[in-house]
mmCIF file of C-alpha atoms in Angstrom:
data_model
loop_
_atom_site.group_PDB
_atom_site.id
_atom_site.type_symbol
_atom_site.label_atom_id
_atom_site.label_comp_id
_atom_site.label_asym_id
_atom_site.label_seq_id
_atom_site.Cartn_x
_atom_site.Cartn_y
_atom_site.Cartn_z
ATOM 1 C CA UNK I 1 46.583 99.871 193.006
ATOM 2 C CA UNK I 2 49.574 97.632 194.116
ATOM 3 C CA UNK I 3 49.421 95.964 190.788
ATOM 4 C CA UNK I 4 49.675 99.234 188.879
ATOM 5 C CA UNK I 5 52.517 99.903 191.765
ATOM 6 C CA UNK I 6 54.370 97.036 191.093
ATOM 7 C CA UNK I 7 54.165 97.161 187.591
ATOM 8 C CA UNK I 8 55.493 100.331 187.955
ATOM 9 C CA UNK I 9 58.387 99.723 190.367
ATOM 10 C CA UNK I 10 59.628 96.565 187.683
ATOM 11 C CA UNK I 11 59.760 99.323 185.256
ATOM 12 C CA UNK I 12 61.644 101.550 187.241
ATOM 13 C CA UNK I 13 64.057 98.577 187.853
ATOM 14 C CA UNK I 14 64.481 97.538 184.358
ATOM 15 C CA UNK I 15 65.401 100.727 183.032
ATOM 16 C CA UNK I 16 67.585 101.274 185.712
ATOM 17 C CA UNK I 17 69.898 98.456 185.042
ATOM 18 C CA UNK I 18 69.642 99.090 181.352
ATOM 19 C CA UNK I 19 71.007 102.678 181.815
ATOM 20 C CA UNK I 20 73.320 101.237 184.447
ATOM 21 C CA UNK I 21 74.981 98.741 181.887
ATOM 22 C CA UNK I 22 75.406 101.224 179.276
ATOM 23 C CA UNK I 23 77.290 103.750 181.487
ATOM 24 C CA UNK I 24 79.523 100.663 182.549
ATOM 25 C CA UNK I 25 79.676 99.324 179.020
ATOM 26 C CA UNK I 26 83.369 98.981 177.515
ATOM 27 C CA UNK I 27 83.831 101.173 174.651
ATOM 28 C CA UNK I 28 83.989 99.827 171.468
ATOM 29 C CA UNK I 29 87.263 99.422 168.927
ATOM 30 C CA UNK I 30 87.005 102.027 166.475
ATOM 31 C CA UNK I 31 88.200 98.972 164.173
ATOM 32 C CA UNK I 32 85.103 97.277 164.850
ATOM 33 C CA UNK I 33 83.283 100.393 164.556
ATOM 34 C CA UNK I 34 84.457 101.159 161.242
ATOM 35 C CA UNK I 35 83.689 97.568 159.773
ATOM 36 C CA UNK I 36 79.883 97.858 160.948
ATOM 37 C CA UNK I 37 79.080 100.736 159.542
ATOM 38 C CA UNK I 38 81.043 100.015 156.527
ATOM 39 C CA UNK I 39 78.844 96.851 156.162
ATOM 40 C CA UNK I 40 75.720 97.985 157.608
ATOM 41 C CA UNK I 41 75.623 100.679 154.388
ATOM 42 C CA UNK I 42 73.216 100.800 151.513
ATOM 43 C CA UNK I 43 75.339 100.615 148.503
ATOM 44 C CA UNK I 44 74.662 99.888 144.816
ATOM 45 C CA UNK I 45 73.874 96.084 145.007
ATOM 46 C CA UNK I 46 70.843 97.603 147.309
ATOM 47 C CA UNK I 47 70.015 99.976 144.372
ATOM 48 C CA UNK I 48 69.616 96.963 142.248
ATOM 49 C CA UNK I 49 66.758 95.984 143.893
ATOM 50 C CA UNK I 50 65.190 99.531 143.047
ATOM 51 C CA UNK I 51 63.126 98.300 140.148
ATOM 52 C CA UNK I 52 60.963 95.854 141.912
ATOM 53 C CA UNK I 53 59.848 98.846 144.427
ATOM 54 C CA UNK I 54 55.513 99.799 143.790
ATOM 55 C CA UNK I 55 52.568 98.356 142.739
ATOM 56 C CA UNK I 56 52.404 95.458 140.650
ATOM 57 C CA UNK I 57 50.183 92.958 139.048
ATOM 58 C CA UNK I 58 51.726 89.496 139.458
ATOM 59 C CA UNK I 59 51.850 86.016 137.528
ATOM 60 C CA UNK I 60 52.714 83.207 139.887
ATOM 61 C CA UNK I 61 53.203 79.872 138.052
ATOM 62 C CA UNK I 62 54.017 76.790 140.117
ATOM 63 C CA UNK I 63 55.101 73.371 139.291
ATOM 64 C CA UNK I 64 53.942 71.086 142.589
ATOM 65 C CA UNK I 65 56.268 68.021 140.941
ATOM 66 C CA UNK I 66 58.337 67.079 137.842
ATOM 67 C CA UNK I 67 55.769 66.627 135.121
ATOM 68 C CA UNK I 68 52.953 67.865 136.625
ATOM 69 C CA UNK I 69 50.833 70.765 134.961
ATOM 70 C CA UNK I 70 51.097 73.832 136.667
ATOM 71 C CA UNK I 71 48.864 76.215 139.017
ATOM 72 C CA UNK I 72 48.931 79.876 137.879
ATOM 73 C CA UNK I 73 47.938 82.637 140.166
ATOM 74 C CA UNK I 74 47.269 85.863 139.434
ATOM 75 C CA UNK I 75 47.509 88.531 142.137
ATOM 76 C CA UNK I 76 48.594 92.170 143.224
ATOM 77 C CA UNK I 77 52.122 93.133 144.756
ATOM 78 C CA UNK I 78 52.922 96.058 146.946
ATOM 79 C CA UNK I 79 57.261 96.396 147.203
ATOM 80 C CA UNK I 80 59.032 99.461 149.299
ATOM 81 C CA UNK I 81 62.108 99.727 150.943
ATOM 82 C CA UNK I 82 62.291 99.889 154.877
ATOM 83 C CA UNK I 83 65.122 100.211 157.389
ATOM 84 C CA UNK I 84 66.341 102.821 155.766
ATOM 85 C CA UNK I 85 67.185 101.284 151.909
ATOM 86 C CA UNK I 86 68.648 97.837 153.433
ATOM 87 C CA UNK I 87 65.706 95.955 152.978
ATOM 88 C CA UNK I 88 62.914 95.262 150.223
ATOM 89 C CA UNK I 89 59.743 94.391 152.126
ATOM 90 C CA UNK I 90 57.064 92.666 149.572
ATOM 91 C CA UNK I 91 53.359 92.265 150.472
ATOM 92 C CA UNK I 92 51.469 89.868 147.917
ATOM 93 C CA UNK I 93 47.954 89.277 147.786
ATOM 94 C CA UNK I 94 46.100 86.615 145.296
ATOM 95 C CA UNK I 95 43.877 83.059 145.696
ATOM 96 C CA UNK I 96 45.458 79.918 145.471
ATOM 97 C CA UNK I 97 42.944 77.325 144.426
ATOM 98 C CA UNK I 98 39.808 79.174 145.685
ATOM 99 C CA UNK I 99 41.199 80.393 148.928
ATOM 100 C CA UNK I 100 42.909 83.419 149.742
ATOM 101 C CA UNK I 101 46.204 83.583 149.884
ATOM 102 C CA UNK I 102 48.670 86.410 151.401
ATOM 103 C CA UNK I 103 52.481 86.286 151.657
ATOM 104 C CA UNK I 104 55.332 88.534 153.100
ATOM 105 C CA UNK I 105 58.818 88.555 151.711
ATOM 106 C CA UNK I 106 61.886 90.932 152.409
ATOM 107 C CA UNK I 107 64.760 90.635 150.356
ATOM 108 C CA UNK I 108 67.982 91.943 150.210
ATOM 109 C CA UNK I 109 71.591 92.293 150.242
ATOM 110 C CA UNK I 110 74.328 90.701 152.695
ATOM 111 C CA UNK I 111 77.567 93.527 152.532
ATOM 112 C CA UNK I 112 79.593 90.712 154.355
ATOM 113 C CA UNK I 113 78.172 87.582 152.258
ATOM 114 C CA UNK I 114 78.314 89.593 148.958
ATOM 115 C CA UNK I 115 75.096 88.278 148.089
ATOM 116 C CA UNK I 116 71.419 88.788 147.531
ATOM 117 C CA UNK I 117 68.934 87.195 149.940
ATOM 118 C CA UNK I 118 65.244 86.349 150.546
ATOM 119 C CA UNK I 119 62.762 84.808 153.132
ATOM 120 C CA UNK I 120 59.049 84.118 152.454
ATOM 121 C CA UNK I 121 56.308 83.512 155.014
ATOM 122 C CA UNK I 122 52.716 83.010 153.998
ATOM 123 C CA UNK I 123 48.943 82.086 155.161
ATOM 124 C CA UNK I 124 49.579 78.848 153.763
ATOM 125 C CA UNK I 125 52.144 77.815 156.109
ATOM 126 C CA UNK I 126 53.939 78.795 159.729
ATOM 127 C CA UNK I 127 57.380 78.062 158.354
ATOM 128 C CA UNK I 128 59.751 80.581 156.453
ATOM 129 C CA UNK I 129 61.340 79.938 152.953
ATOM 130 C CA UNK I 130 65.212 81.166 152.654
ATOM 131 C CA UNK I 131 67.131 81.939 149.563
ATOM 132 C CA UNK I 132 70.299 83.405 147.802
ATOM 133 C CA UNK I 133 70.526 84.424 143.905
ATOM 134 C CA UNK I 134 70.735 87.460 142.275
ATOM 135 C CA UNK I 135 70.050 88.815 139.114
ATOM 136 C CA UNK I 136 71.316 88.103 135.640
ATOM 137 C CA UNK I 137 69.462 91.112 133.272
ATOM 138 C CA UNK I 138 65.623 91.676 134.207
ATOM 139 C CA UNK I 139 65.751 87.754 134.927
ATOM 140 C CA UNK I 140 66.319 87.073 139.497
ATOM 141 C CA UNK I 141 66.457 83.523 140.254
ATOM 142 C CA UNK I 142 66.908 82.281 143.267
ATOM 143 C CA UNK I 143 67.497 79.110 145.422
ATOM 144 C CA UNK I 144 66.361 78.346 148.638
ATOM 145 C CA UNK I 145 64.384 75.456 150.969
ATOM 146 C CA UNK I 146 61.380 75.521 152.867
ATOM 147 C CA UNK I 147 59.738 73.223 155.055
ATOM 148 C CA UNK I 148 57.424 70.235 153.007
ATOM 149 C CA UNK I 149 54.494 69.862 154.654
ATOM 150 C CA UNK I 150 54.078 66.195 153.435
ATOM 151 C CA UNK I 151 57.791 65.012 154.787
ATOM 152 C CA UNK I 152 58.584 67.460 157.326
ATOM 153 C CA UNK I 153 62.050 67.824 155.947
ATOM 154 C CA UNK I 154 63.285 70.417 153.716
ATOM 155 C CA UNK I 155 62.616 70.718 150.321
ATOM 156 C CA UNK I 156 64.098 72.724 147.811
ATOM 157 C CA UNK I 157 62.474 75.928 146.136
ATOM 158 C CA UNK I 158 63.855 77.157 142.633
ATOM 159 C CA UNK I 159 62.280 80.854 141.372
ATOM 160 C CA UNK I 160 62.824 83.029 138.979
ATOM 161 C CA UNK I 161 61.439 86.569 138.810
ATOM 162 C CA UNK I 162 60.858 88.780 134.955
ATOM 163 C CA UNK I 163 60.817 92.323 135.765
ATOM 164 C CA UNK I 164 58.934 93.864 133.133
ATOM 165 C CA UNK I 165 56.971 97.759 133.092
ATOM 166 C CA UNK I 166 53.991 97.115 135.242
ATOM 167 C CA UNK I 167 54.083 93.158 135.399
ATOM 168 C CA UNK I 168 56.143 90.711 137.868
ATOM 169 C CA UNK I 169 55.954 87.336 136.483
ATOM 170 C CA UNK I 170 57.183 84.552 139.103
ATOM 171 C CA UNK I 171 57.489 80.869 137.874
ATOM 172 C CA UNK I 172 58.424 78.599 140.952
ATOM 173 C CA UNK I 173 59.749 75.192 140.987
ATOM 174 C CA UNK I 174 59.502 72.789 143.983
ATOM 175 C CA UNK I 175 61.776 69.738 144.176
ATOM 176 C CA UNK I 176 60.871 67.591 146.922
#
């Protein structure tokens, strides 16, 4: 009972500085205001990223080092938007080399930066791959790093993504 109490009373505490700091808060410039939302907006470089939303069946090709063959995956890929159109959330699914492999990816578009984005985090690893690009035609590529599990350092991820009907086809290039 005085655990539940307590746990309780902290509660009661917490929330009554939090509602205490917003009543005390300084208002905001309307300036300020006005830029946020401005920037915080969907607009059309977010509605460019419209035709990689559903189901897809994916291609992943991957070249491990210059001149070495490459390791094709094929797989399933489910895209939607969340947060309200901001953000492309991607859930892959596939096997690389006999074991199963799942990734998450979110990409988007930076109002301030004026440019597309994208992170990548995977069973494979515990790190996260960043990158910028955008598109040129039904062709993405992008251009990012990710943590080499061999150095420790960063190495540096080249991809390109063909949007076709029903097909994604991926061909990645790591440069370590």
């Amino acid at each position: 009972m005085k655990v539940k109490l307590s746990l309780a009373t902290a509660l009661l505490l917490v929330c009554s500085v939090a509602l205490g700091q917003d009543k005390n808060a300084p208002a905001m410039d309307p300036a300020m205001m006005e830029a946020m939302m401005k920037t915080g907006t969907p607009g059309d470089a977010h509605k460019a990223l419209e035709p990689f939303v559903g189901s897809w069946t994916t291609k992943v090709t991957s070249w491990m080092a210059p001149g070495a063959p490459p390791i094709v995956m094929q797989g399933s890929s489910e895209s939607r938007w969340v947060m309200g159109g901001r953000y492309l959330e991607e859930r892959f699914k596939s096997t690389f080399l006999g074991t199963p492999f799942e990734g998450l990816g979110y990409t988007g578009y930076d109002n301030v930066k004026k440019q597309y984005w994208g992170t990548w985090m995977d069973s494979m690893s515990t790190g996260v791959m960043t990158s910028v690009g955008g598109p040129d035609g039904k062709v993405w590529s992008f251009r990012g790093t990710m943590p080499d599990p061999m150095t420790g350092a960063d190495s540096t991820v080249n991809n390109q993504i063909t949007v076709t009907d029903d097909y994604l086809e991926t061909p990645w290039t790591w440069t370590y």
